[in-house]
Amino acid sequence: MPAPLAAVAAAAKTAAKSKATGGLFKWALAGGTILALGVAGFFVVLIVGISRPDFSTASNACGVGAADSAVSVSNVPAGGIGRWDPEQVANAAAIIAAGEEIPVPARAQAIAVMTAMGESSLKVIDYGDNAGPDSRGLFQQRANGAWGSYEERMDPRMSSINFYEALLRVEDWETMEPTLAAHKTQRNADPFHYAPLWDDAVDLITQMTDAGVEVLEAGQPCSGLNVAPGQVTYPVANGVSIDRQNWGNSGGNWARAHTGTDFSLPCGEPVYAAHAGVVRTDPSQSGWAGPNFIKIETGPDSLTTWYSHMAAANVADGDQVRSGQIVGYVGSLGNSTGCHLHFEVHPTNGSIYADNINPSTWLRNNAGRTLTP
């Protein structure tokens, strides 16, 4: 069986035996930066039937349906695995796939499978219980604003991504008992509710490997927006309507005036390069901007745009990107209070407070136009 299931199974089994969280599983927090020591062989996957962002209302998107799922799950046994039926097995694979997409360590993926076992028995259920009548989906996430819309809570991919992002905010999650990590993420009435299911989660992942469950490529996903070479575009779909236009604002969230504008949209939505250029990373900004912070620069002293709080980056330092290319996915990492993209414009590639200008005005004046050197 190919990665990621085989790698997750091996890593989760090691963690279960050793109780250790070093090596493959350890994410350290240092000055707000999340440092991942990943598992070799992982790759980004999505599951067929799990919704991708809907670009049908985006004026310059790749086309309706162009960003649909790029992989499929195959070889799920017709009789399921153990007490888990085919639907439950496929949902476990979806949880692991979302973990690879961000990505998160194998231990986090096993914790997520364990949590969904305890909350919904790995079913996407459309009802709650006495403790949470508004709970929905694989993780029984509440309608309290912390877990997204109803559609997101009912979507295995998005509910998993939201679970992982909440888990990663739990201090020392990687060293605590799995049931306590899950409890601090979702606040079950019983902190030890999930404890009996940790071995079940590890065993299911292992049996999925042994049964030959596969995640296979089924096509190519949309690689971004259809933008002419040299043109400027908004960094998110429907950017005009969801721009908070809060550049220059002041308050408790910012040490000084707000240096960018925020685009409010769900975690997991694509982030696009606003223009062509070279990707630069800057770990010194990760405390506030999150570990996946990137810049796209047109030259050492030329136009540079900044992209912050992303759940994942789709590019690496030094990559050449085109305008409209997917460079990451919306998140809420770093100094953030909900899913959004923080976007900055620096005309001379200066430091954070040196030369930032109003991104909303810049985009309004330049979107659709050819960027001149």
PDB file of N, CA and C in Angstrom, residues 260-296:
ATOM      1  N   GLY A 260      -1.907  45.241   6.531  1.00  0.00           N
ATOM      2  CA  GLY A 260      -2.467  44.612   5.342  1.00  0.00           C
ATOM      3  C   GLY A 260      -3.975  44.684   5.373  1.00  0.00           C
ATOM      4  N   THR A 261      -4.591  43.936   4.474  1.00  0.00           N
ATOM      5  CA  THR A 261      -6.031  43.777   4.504  1.00  0.00           C
ATOM      6  C   THR A 261      -6.348  42.306   4.667  1.00  0.00           C
ATOM      7  N   ASP A 262      -7.507  41.996   5.225  1.00  0.00           N
ATOM      8  CA  ASP A 262      -7.906  40.621   5.492  1.00  0.00           C
ATOM      9  C   ASP A 262      -9.050  40.212   4.580  1.00  0.00           C
ATOM     10  N   PHE A 263      -8.921  39.035   3.989  1.00  0.00           N
ATOM     11  CA  PHE A 263      -9.987  38.451   3.177  1.00  0.00           C
ATOM     12  C   PHE A 263     -10.626  37.329   3.986  1.00  0.00           C
ATOM     13  N   SER A 264     -11.906  37.484   4.323  1.00  0.00           N
ATOM     14  CA  SER A 264     -12.607  36.507   5.157  1.00  0.00           C
ATOM     15  C   SER A 264     -13.209  35.417   4.284  1.00  0.00           C
ATOM     16  N   LEU A 265     -12.717  34.208   4.454  1.00  0.00           N
ATOM     17  CA  LEU A 265     -13.268  33.052   3.746  1.00  0.00           C
ATOM     18  C   LEU A 265     -12.834  31.798   4.483  1.00  0.00           C
ATOM     19  N   PRO A 266     -13.474  30.661   4.236  1.00  0.00           N
ATOM     20  CA  PRO A 266     -13.224  29.461   5.036  1.00  0.00           C
ATOM     21  C   PRO A 266     -11.801  28.943   4.920  1.00  0.00           C
ATOM     22  N   CYS A 267     -11.320  28.334   5.986  1.00  0.00           N
ATOM     23  CA  CYS A 267     -10.039  27.651   5.946  1.00  0.00           C
ATOM     24  C   CYS A 267     -10.065  26.577   4.855  1.00  0.00           C
ATOM     25  N   GLY A 268      -8.954  26.425   4.169  1.00  0.00           N
ATOM     26  CA  GLY A 268      -8.854  25.431   3.109  1.00  0.00           C
ATOM     27  C   GLY A 268      -9.080  25.969   1.720  1.00  0.00           C
ATOM     28  N   GLU A 269      -9.631  27.202   1.603  1.00  0.00           N
ATOM     29  CA  GLU A 269      -9.816  27.786   0.275  1.00  0.00           C
ATOM     30  C   GLU A 269      -8.448  28.135  -0.330  1.00  0.00           C
ATOM     31  N   PRO A 270      -8.310  28.049  -1.657  1.00  0.00           N
ATOM     32  CA  PRO A 270      -7.021  28.340  -2.288  1.00  0.00           C
ATOM     33  C   PRO A 270      -6.616  29.807  -2.149  1.00  0.00           C
ATOM     34  N   VAL A 271      -5.315  30.024  -2.061  1.00  0.00           N
ATOM     35  CA  VAL A 271      -4.723  31.358  -2.107  1.00  0.00           C
ATOM     36  C   VAL A 271      -3.902  31.434  -3.389  1.00  0.00           C
ATOM     37  N   TYR A 272      -4.059  32.530  -4.149  1.00  0.00           N
ATOM     38  CA  TYR A 272      -3.416  32.669  -5.439  1.00  0.00           C
ATOM     39  C   TYR A 272      -2.338  33.754  -5.406  1.00  0.00           C
ATOM     40  N   ALA A 273      -1.309  33.564  -6.216  1.00  0.00           N
ATOM     41  CA  ALA A 273      -0.310  34.615  -6.391  1.00  0.00           C
ATOM     42  C   ALA A 273      -0.973  35.806  -7.076  1.00  0.00           C
ATOM     43  N   ALA A 274      -0.856  36.973  -6.477  1.00  0.00           N
ATOM     44  CA  ALA A 274      -1.478  38.167  -7.050  1.00  0.00           C
ATOM     45  C   ALA A 274      -0.738  38.645  -8.292  1.00  0.00           C
ATOM     46  N   HIS A 275       0.482  38.176  -8.466  1.00  0.00           N
ATOM     47  CA  HIS A 275       1.298  38.555  -9.622  1.00  0.00           C
ATOM     48  C   HIS A 275       2.420  37.531  -9.745  1.00  0.00           C
ATOM     49  N   ALA A 276       3.113  37.556 -10.841  1.00  0.00           N
ATOM     50  CA  ALA A 276       4.255  36.659 -11.031  1.00  0.00           C
ATOM     51  C   ALA A 276       5.438  37.143 -10.201  1.00  0.00           C
ATOM     52  N   GLY A 277       6.311  36.207  -9.836  1.00  0.00           N
ATOM     53  CA  GLY A 277       7.485  36.573  -9.071  1.00  0.00           C
ATOM     54  C   GLY A 277       8.162  35.359  -8.472  1.00  0.00           C
ATOM     55  N   VAL A 278       9.049  35.614  -7.540  1.00  0.00           N
ATOM     56  CA  VAL A 278       9.803  34.568  -6.862  1.00  0.00           C
ATOM     57  C   VAL A 278       9.343  34.476  -5.415  1.00  0.00           C
ATOM     58  N   VAL A 279       9.107  33.259  -4.940  1.00  0.00           N
ATOM     59  CA  VAL A 279       8.658  33.033  -3.568  1.00  0.00           C
ATOM     60  C   VAL A 279       9.832  33.192  -2.614  1.00  0.00           C
ATOM     61  N   ARG A 280       9.574  33.909  -1.524  1.00  0.00           N
ATOM     62  CA  ARG A 280      10.547  34.018  -0.446  1.00  0.00           C
ATOM     63  C   ARG A 280       9.853  33.714   0.877  1.00  0.00           C
ATOM     64  N   THR A 281      10.504  32.918   1.698  1.00  0.00           N
ATOM     65  CA  THR A 281      10.014  32.672   3.047  1.00  0.00           C
ATOM     66  C   THR A 281      10.796  33.553   4.018  1.00  0.00           C
ATOM     67  N   ASP A 282      10.219  33.788   5.186  1.00  0.00           N
ATOM     68  CA  ASP A 282      10.856  34.663   6.169  1.00  0.00           C
ATOM     69  C   ASP A 282      10.454  34.191   7.560  1.00  0.00           C
ATOM     70  N   PRO A 283      11.218  33.265   8.152  1.00  0.00           N
ATOM     71  CA  PRO A 283      10.865  32.732   9.475  1.00  0.00           C
ATOM     72  C   PRO A 283      10.737  33.793  10.553  1.00  0.00           C
ATOM     73  N   SER A 284      11.354  34.942  10.371  1.00  0.00           N
ATOM     74  CA  SER A 284      11.265  35.988  11.393  1.00  0.00           C
ATOM     75  C   SER A 284       9.855  36.541  11.524  1.00  0.00           C
ATOM     76  N   GLN A 285       9.012  36.313  10.525  1.00  0.00           N
ATOM     77  CA  GLN A 285       7.631  36.796  10.565  1.00  0.00           C
ATOM     78  C   GLN A 285       6.641  35.741  11.059  1.00  0.00           C
ATOM     79  N   SER A 286       7.113  34.521  11.276  1.00  0.00           N
ATOM     80  CA  SER A 286       6.181  33.413  11.505  1.00  0.00           C
ATOM     81  C   SER A 286       5.444  33.503  12.841  1.00  0.00           C
ATOM     82  N   GLY A 287       5.977  34.241  13.804  1.00  0.00           N
ATOM     83  CA  GLY A 287       5.283  34.353  15.081  1.00  0.00           C
ATOM     84  C   GLY A 287       3.898  34.928  14.937  1.00  0.00           C
ATOM     85  N   TRP A 288       3.761  35.970  14.131  1.00  0.00           N
ATOM     86  CA  TRP A 288       2.441  36.579  13.916  1.00  0.00           C
ATOM     87  C   TRP A 288       1.765  36.046  12.654  1.00  0.00           C
ATOM     88  N   ALA A 289       2.571  35.705  11.625  1.00  0.00           N
ATOM     89  CA  ALA A 289       2.007  35.344  10.326  1.00  0.00           C
ATOM     90  C   ALA A 289       1.762  33.853  10.159  1.00  0.00           C
ATOM     91  N   GLY A 290       2.286  33.025  11.089  1.00  0.00           N
ATOM     92  CA  GLY A 290       2.139  31.586  10.982  1.00  0.00           C
ATOM     93  C   GLY A 290       3.304  30.953  10.256  1.00  0.00           C
ATOM     94  N   PRO A 291       3.470  29.639  10.391  1.00  0.00           N
ATOM     95  CA  PRO A 291       4.645  28.948   9.841  1.00  0.00           C
ATOM     96  C   PRO A 291       4.664  28.856   8.328  1.00  0.00           C
ATOM     97  N   ASN A 292       3.538  29.150   7.668  1.00  0.00           N
ATOM     98  CA  ASN A 292       3.479  29.021   6.213  1.00  0.00           C
ATOM     99  C   ASN A 292       3.505  30.373   5.503  1.00  0.00           C
ATOM    100  N   PHE A 293       4.008  31.389   6.187  1.00  0.00           N
ATOM    101  CA  PHE A 293       4.104  32.727   5.619  1.00  0.00           C
ATOM    102  C   PHE A 293       5.029  32.749   4.402  1.00  0.00           C
ATOM    103  N   ILE A 294       4.587  33.428   3.336  1.00  0.00           N
ATOM    104  CA  ILE A 294       5.432  33.602   2.152  1.00  0.00           C
ATOM    105  C   ILE A 294       5.313  35.032   1.645  1.00  0.00           C
ATOM    106  N   LYS A 295       6.333  35.434   0.877  1.00  0.00           N
ATOM    107  CA  LYS A 295       6.312  36.662   0.092  1.00  0.00           C
ATOM    108  C   LYS A 295       6.489  36.275  -1.372  1.00  0.00           C
ATOM    109  N   ILE A 296       5.952  37.094  -2.254  1.00  0.00           N
ATOM    110  CA  ILE A 296       6.237  36.946  -3.682  1.00  0.00           C
ATOM    111  C   ILE A 296       6.829  38.262  -4.138  1.00  0.00           C
TER     112      ILE A 296
END
